[in-house]
Coordinates of C-alpha atoms in Angstrom, one line a residue:
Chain A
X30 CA -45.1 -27.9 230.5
X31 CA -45.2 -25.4 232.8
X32 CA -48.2 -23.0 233.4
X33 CA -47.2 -19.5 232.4
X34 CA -49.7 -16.5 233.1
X35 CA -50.5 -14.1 229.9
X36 CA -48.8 -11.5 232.0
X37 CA -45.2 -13.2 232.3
X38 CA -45.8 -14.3 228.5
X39 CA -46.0 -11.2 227.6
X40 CA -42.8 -10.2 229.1
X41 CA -40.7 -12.4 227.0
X42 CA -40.9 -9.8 223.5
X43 CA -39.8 -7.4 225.7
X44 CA -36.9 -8.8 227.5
X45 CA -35.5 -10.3 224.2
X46 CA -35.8 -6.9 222.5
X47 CA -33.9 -5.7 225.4
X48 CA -31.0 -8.1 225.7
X49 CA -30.7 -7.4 221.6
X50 CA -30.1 -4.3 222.1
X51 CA -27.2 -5.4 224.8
X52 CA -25.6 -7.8 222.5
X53 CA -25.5 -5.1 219.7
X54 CA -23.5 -3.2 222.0
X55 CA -21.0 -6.2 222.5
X56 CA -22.6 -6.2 226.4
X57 CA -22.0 -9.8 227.1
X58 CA -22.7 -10.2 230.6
X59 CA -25.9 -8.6 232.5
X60 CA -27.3 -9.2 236.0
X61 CA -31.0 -9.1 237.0
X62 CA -31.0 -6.4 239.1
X63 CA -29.9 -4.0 236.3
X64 CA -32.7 -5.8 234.0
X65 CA -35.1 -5.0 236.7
X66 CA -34.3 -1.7 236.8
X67 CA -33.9 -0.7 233.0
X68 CA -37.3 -2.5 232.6
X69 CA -39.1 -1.2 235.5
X70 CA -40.0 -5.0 236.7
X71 CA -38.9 -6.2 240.1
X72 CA -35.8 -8.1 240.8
X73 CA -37.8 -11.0 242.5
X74 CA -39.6 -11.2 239.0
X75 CA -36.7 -10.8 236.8
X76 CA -35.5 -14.2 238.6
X77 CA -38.2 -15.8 238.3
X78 CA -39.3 -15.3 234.5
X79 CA -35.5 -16.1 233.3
X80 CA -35.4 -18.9 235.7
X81 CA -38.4 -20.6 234.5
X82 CA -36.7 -20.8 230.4
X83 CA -33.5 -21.9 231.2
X84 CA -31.7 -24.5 233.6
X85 CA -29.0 -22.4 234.3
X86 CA -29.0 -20.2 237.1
X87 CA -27.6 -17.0 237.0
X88 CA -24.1 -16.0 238.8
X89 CA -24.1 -13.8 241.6
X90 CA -21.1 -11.8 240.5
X91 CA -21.0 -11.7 236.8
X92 CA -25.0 -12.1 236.0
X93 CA -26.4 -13.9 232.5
X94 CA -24.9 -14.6 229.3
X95 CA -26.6 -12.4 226.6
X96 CA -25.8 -14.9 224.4
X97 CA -27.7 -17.4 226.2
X98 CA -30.6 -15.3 227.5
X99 CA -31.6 -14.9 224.0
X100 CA -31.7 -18.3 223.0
X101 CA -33.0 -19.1 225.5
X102 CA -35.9 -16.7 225.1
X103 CA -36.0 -17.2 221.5
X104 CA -36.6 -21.3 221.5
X105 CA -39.2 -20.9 223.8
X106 CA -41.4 -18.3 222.6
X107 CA -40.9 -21.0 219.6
X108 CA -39.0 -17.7 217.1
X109 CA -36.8 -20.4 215.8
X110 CA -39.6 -22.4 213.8
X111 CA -41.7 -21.2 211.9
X112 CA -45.8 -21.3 212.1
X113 CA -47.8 -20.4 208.9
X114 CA -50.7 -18.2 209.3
X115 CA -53.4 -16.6 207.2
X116 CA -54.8 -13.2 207.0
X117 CA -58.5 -13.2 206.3
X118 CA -59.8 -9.2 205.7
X119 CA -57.1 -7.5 203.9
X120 CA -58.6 -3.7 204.9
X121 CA -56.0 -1.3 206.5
X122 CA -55.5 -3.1 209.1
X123 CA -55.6 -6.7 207.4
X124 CA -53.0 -5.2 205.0
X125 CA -50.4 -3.6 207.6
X126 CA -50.1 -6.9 208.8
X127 CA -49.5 -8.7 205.9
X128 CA -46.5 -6.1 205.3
X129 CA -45.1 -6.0 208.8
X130 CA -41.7 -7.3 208.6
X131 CA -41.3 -8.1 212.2
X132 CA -43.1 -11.2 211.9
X133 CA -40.6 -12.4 210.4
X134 CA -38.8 -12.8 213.1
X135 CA -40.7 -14.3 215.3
X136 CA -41.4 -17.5 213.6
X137 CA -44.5 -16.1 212.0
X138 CA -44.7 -17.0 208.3
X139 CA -48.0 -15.3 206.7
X140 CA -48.6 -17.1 203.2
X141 CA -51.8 -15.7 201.7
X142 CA -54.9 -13.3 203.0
X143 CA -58.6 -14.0 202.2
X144 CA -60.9 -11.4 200.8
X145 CA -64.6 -10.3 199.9
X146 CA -63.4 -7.8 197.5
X147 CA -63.2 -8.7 193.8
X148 CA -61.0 -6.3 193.1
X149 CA -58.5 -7.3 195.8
X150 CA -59.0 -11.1 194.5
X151 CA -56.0 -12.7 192.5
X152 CA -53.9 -9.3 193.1
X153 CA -50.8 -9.7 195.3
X154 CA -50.6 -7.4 198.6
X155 CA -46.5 -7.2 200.0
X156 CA -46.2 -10.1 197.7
X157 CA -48.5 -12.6 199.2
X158 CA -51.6 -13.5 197.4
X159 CA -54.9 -12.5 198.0
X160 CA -57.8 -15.3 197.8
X161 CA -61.4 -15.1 197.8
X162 CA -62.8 -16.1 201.0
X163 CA -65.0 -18.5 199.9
X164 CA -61.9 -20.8 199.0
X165 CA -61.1 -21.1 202.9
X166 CA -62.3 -24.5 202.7
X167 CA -60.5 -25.3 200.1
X168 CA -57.1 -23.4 200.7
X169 CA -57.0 -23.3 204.8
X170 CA -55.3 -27.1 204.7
X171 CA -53.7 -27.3 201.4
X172 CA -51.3 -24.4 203.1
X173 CA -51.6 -26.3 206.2
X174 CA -51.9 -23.3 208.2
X175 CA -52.4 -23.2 212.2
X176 CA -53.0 -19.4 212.4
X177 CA -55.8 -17.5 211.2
X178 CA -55.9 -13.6 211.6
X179 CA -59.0 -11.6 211.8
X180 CA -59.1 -8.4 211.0
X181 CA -62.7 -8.5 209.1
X182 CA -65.5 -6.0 210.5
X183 CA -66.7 -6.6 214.0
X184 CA -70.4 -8.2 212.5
X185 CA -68.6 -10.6 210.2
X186 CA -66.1 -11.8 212.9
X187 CA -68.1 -14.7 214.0
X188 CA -68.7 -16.2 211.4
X189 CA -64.7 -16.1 209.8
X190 CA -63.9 -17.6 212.8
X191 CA -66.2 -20.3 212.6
X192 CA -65.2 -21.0 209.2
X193 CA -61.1 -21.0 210.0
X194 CA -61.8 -23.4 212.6
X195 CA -64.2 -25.7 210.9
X196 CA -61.2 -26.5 208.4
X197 CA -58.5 -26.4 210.6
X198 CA -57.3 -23.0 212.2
X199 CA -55.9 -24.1 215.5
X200 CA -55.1 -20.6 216.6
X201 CA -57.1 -17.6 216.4
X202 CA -55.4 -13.9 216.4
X203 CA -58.7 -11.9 216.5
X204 CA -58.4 -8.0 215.5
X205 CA -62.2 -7.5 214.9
X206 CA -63.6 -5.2 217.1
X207 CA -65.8 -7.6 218.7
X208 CA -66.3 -10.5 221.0
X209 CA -65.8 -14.2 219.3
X210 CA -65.6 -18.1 220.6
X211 CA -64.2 -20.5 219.8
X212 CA -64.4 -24.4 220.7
X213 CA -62.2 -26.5 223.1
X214 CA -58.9 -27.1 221.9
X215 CA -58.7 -23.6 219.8
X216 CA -56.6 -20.9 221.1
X217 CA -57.6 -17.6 221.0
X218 CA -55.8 -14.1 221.3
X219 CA -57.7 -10.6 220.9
X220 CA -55.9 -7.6 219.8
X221 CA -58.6 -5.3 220.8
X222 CA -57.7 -1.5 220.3
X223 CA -60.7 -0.6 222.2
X224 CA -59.5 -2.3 225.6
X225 CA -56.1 -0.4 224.8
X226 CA -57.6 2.7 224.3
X227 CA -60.1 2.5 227.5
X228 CA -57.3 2.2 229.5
X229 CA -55.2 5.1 228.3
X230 CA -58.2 7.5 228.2
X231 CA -59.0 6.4 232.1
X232 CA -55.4 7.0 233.6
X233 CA -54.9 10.2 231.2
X234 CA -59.0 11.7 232.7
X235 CA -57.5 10.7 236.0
X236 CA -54.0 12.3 235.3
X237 CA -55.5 15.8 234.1
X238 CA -58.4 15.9 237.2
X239 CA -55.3 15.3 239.5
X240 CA -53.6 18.1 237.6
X241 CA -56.2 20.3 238.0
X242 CA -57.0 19.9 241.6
X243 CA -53.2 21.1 242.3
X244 CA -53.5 24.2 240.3
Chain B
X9 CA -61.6 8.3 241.7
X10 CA -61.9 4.2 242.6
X11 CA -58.8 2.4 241.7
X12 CA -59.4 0.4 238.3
X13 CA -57.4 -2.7 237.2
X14 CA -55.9 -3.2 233.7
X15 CA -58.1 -5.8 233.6
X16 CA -61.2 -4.3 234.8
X17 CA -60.8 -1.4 232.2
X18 CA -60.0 -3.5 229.3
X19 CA -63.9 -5.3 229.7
X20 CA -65.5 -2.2 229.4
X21 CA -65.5 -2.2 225.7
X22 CA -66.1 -5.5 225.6
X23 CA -69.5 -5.3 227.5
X24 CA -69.9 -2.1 225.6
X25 CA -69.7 -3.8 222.3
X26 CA -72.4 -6.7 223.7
X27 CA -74.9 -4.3 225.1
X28 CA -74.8 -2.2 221.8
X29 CA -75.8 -6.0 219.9
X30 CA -78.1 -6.2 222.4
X31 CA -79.9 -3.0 222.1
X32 CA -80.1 -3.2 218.1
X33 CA -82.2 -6.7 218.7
X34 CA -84.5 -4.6 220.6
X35 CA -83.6 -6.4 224.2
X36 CA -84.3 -3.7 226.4
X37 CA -83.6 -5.7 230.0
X38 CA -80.3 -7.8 230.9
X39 CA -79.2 -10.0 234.3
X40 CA -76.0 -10.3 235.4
X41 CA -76.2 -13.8 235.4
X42 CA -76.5 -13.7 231.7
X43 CA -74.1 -11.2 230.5
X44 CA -71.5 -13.4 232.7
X45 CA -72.5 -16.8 230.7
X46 CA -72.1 -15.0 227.1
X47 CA -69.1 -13.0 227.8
X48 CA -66.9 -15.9 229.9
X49 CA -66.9 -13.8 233.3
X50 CA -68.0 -14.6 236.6
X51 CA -70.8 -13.5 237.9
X52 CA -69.7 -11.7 240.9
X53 CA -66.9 -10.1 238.4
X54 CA -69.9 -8.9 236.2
X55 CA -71.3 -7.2 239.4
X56 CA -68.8 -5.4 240.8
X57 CA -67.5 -4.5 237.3
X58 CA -71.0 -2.9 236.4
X59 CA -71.4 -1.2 239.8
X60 CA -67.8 0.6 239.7
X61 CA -69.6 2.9 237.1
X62 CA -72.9 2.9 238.0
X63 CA -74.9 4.5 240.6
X64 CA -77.8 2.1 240.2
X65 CA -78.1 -1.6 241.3
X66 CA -79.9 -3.8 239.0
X67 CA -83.0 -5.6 240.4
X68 CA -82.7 -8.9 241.0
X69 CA -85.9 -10.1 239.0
X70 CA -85.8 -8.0 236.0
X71 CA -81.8 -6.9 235.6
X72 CA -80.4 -3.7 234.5
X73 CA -81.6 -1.3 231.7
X74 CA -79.7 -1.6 228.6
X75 CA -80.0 2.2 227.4
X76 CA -78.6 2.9 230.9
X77 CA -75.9 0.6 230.9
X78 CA -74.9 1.6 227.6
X79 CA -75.0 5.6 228.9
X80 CA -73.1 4.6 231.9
X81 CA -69.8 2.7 229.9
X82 CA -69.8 5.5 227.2
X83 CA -69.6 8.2 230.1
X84 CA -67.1 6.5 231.7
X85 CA -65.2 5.8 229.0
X86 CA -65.2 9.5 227.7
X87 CA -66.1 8.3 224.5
X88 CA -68.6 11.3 224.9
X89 CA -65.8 13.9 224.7
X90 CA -63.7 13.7 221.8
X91 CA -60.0 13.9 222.9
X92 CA -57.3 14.6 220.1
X93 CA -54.8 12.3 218.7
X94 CA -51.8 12.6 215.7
X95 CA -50.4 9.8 214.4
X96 CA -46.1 9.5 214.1
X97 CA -44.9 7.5 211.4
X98 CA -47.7 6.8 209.2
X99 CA -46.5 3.7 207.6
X100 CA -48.8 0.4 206.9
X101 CA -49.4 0.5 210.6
X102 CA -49.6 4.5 211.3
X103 CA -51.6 4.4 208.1
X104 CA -54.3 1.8 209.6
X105 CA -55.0 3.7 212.7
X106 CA -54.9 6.7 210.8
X107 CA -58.2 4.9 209.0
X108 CA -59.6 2.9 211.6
X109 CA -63.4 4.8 211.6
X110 CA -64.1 3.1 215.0
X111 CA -62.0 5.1 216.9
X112 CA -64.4 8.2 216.3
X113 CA -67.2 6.3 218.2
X114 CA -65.0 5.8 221.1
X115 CA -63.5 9.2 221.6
X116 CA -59.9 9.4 219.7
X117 CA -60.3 12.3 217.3
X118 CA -57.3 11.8 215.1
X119 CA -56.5 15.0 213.8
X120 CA -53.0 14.7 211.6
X121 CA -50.1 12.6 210.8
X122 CA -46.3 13.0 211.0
X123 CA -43.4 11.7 209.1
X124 CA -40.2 12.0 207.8
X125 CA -41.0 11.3 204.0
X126 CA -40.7 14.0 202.2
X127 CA -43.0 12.0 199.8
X128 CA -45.9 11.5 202.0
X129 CA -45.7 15.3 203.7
X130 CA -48.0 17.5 202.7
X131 CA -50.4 14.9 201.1
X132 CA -53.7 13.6 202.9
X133 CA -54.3 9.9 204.2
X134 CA -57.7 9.2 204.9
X135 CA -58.5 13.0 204.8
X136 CA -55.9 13.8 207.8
X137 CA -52.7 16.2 207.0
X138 CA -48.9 14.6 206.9
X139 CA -46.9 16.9 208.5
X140 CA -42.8 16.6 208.7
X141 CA -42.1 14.7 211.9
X142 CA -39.3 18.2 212.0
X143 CA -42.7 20.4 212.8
X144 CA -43.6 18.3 216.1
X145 CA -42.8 21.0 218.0
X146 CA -44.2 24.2 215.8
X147 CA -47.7 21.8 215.4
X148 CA -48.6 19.7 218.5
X149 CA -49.3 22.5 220.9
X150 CA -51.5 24.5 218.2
X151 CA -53.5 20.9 217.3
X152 CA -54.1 21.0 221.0
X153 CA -53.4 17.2 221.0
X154 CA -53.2 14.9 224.1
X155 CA -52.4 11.7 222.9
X156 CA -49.0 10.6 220.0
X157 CA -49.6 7.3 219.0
X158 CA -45.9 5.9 218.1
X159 CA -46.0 4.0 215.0
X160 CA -42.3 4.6 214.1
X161 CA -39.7 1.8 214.0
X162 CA -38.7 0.5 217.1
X163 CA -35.0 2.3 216.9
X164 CA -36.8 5.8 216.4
X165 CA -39.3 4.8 219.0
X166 CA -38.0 6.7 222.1
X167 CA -36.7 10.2 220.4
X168 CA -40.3 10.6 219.1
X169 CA -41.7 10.2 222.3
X170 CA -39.3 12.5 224.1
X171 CA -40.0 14.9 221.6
X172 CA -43.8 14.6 221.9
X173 CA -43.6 14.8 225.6
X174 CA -41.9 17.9 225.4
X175 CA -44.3 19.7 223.0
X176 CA -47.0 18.8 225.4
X177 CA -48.4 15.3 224.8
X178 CA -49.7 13.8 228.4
X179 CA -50.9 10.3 226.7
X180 CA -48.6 8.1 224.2
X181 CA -50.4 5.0 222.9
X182 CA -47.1 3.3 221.6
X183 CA -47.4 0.6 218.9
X184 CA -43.9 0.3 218.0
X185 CA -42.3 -3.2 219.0
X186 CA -39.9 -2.0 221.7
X187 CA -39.6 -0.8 225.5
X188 CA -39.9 3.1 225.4
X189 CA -40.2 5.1 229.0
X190 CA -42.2 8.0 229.9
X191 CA -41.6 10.9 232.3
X192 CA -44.4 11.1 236.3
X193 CA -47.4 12.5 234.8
X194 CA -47.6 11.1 231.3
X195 CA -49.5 7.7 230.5
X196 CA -48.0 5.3 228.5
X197 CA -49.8 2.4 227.1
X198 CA -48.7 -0.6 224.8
X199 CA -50.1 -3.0 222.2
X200 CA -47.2 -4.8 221.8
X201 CA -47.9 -7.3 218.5
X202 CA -44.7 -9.3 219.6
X203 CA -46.1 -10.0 223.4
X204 CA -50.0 -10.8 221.8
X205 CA -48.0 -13.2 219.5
X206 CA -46.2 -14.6 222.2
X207 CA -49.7 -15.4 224.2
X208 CA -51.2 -17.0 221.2
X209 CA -47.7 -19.0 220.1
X210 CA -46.9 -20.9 223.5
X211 CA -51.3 -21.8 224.1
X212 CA -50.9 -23.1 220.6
X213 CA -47.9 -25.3 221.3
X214 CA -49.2 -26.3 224.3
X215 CA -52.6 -27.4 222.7
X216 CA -50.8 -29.0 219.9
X217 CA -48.2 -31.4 222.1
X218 CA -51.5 -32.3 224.2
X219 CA -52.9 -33.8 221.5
X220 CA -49.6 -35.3 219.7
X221 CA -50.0 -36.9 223.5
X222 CA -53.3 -38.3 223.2
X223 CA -52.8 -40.0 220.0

């Protein structure tokens, strides 16, 4: 398979959500110059992300099928089967996730979160059931699921993750405000808010000096 | 200012967060050497990461103070000045950031919420005010806030951030899954679920066919 950086992975969401958009308004046709310039990327890497999914080379004149971008798009960002994931920390964060209905769509079935809390325990949160998370063991192959999301507190991250792996997480979407590892063969994906955020506070400080030294 | 990657900026937390372990087990001293081996960077990438913010070089014997490494990322992350946030569309999402207590340690003083419910305005979520999404304009200059953080749907996504553009936002932190754009002068920044998702699908299917290989 071909190596793909996280960068031009990341990409893929975004053009797909773009030529939806198209194909709701019965655009059919679209060239990679105007994708370029409705996404802000450059023309070269328009090209060359499109031409790395699909065999067929775009026409000079009339551009891309839609129709075929998404496909495309979709069957290799893997949207058309479905991968079954848990939640483990059903908190705010733990519990937005188990509701958000996007997943959906991109071949992302959640079947069950894991929790501390007693009173969370047996109840049902956006209709999936929560678990204790002592029955990981137990649970994490019977529902034969690859995923495991983390969205317990930064100190107990570790050791979830540990855990998930140990009986049979494959994949690892961390949310915990920390730092975790995992071993060979595991793939691991931080969400981490606190990256995000250091970067918008850094261009905004730079933004409003530069404002101020025009003034 | 220097010129900071992405990249570069997104660490800063990261070391942040290890320091911070580090200083509650009472380790007052730390090489380069070693905070490269437990985080996964190189060495030389540790260096020049640490000496972007700081005056002082470490000494090759001993390594750098931990209090003063931890001063120096905190300053130059501003998460010594507070700098006000609202949340739009305070959904399961809007409703988790809304919540999330780390962000006070790191800056992001979240002061209200907006959104077109007329169920959830005027109530409190997490102890923060949900004002109609229709007051954007009457409230945002008067909360003084610099950053919206989108959590609308993705069709809603760009008229919210026009609108908060316009009544003086200069930072939006955008979690809604879609492409929005941003007038010169106001940072935009992403955490686009659907692109983290993307990352962590195509590793995962490339780990798994590796191994269907082996066998």
């Amino acid at each position: 398979m071909e190596n793909f950086s996280k960068n031009q992975l990341e990409r893929y969401p975004i053009y797909l959500k773009y030529f939806k958009e198209l194909e709701k308004n019965g655009i059919q046709e679209i060239s990679s110059p105007k994708i370029a310039d409705k996404l802000g990327y450059s023309q070269e890497q328009v090209r060359k992300d499109l031409q790395a999914i699909s065999g067929e080379p775009g026409k000079p004149k009339r551009g891309r099928s839609v129709e075929q971008l998404i496909s495309d798009i979709e069957t290799f960002l893997g949207y058309r089967d479905a991968t079954t994931a848990v939640v483990i920390g059903t908190g705010h964060l733990g519990g937005a996730l188990l509701n958000y209905p996007a997943f959906q769509g991109m071949g992302l079935e959640i079947v069950a979160g894991f929790d501390n809390d007693p009173e969370k325990v047996g109840t049902l949160m956006s209709g999936k059931m929560i678990f204790s998370s002592a029955r990981l063991g137990d649970l994490l192959p019977r529902l034969n699921a690859h995923i495991a999301i983390i969205c317990v507190p930064a100190h107990a991250a570790q050791g979830v993750v540990d855990e998930a792996v140990k009986f049979g997480a494959k994949g690892i979407w961390n949310f915990a405000p920390t730092h975790v590892t995992v071993p060979d063969g595991v793939v691991l994906e931080n969400v981490n808010l606190a990256s995000s955020l250091a970067v918008l506070s850094h261009h905004l400080s730079v933004e409003l000096s530069r404002k101020k030294k025009q003034k």
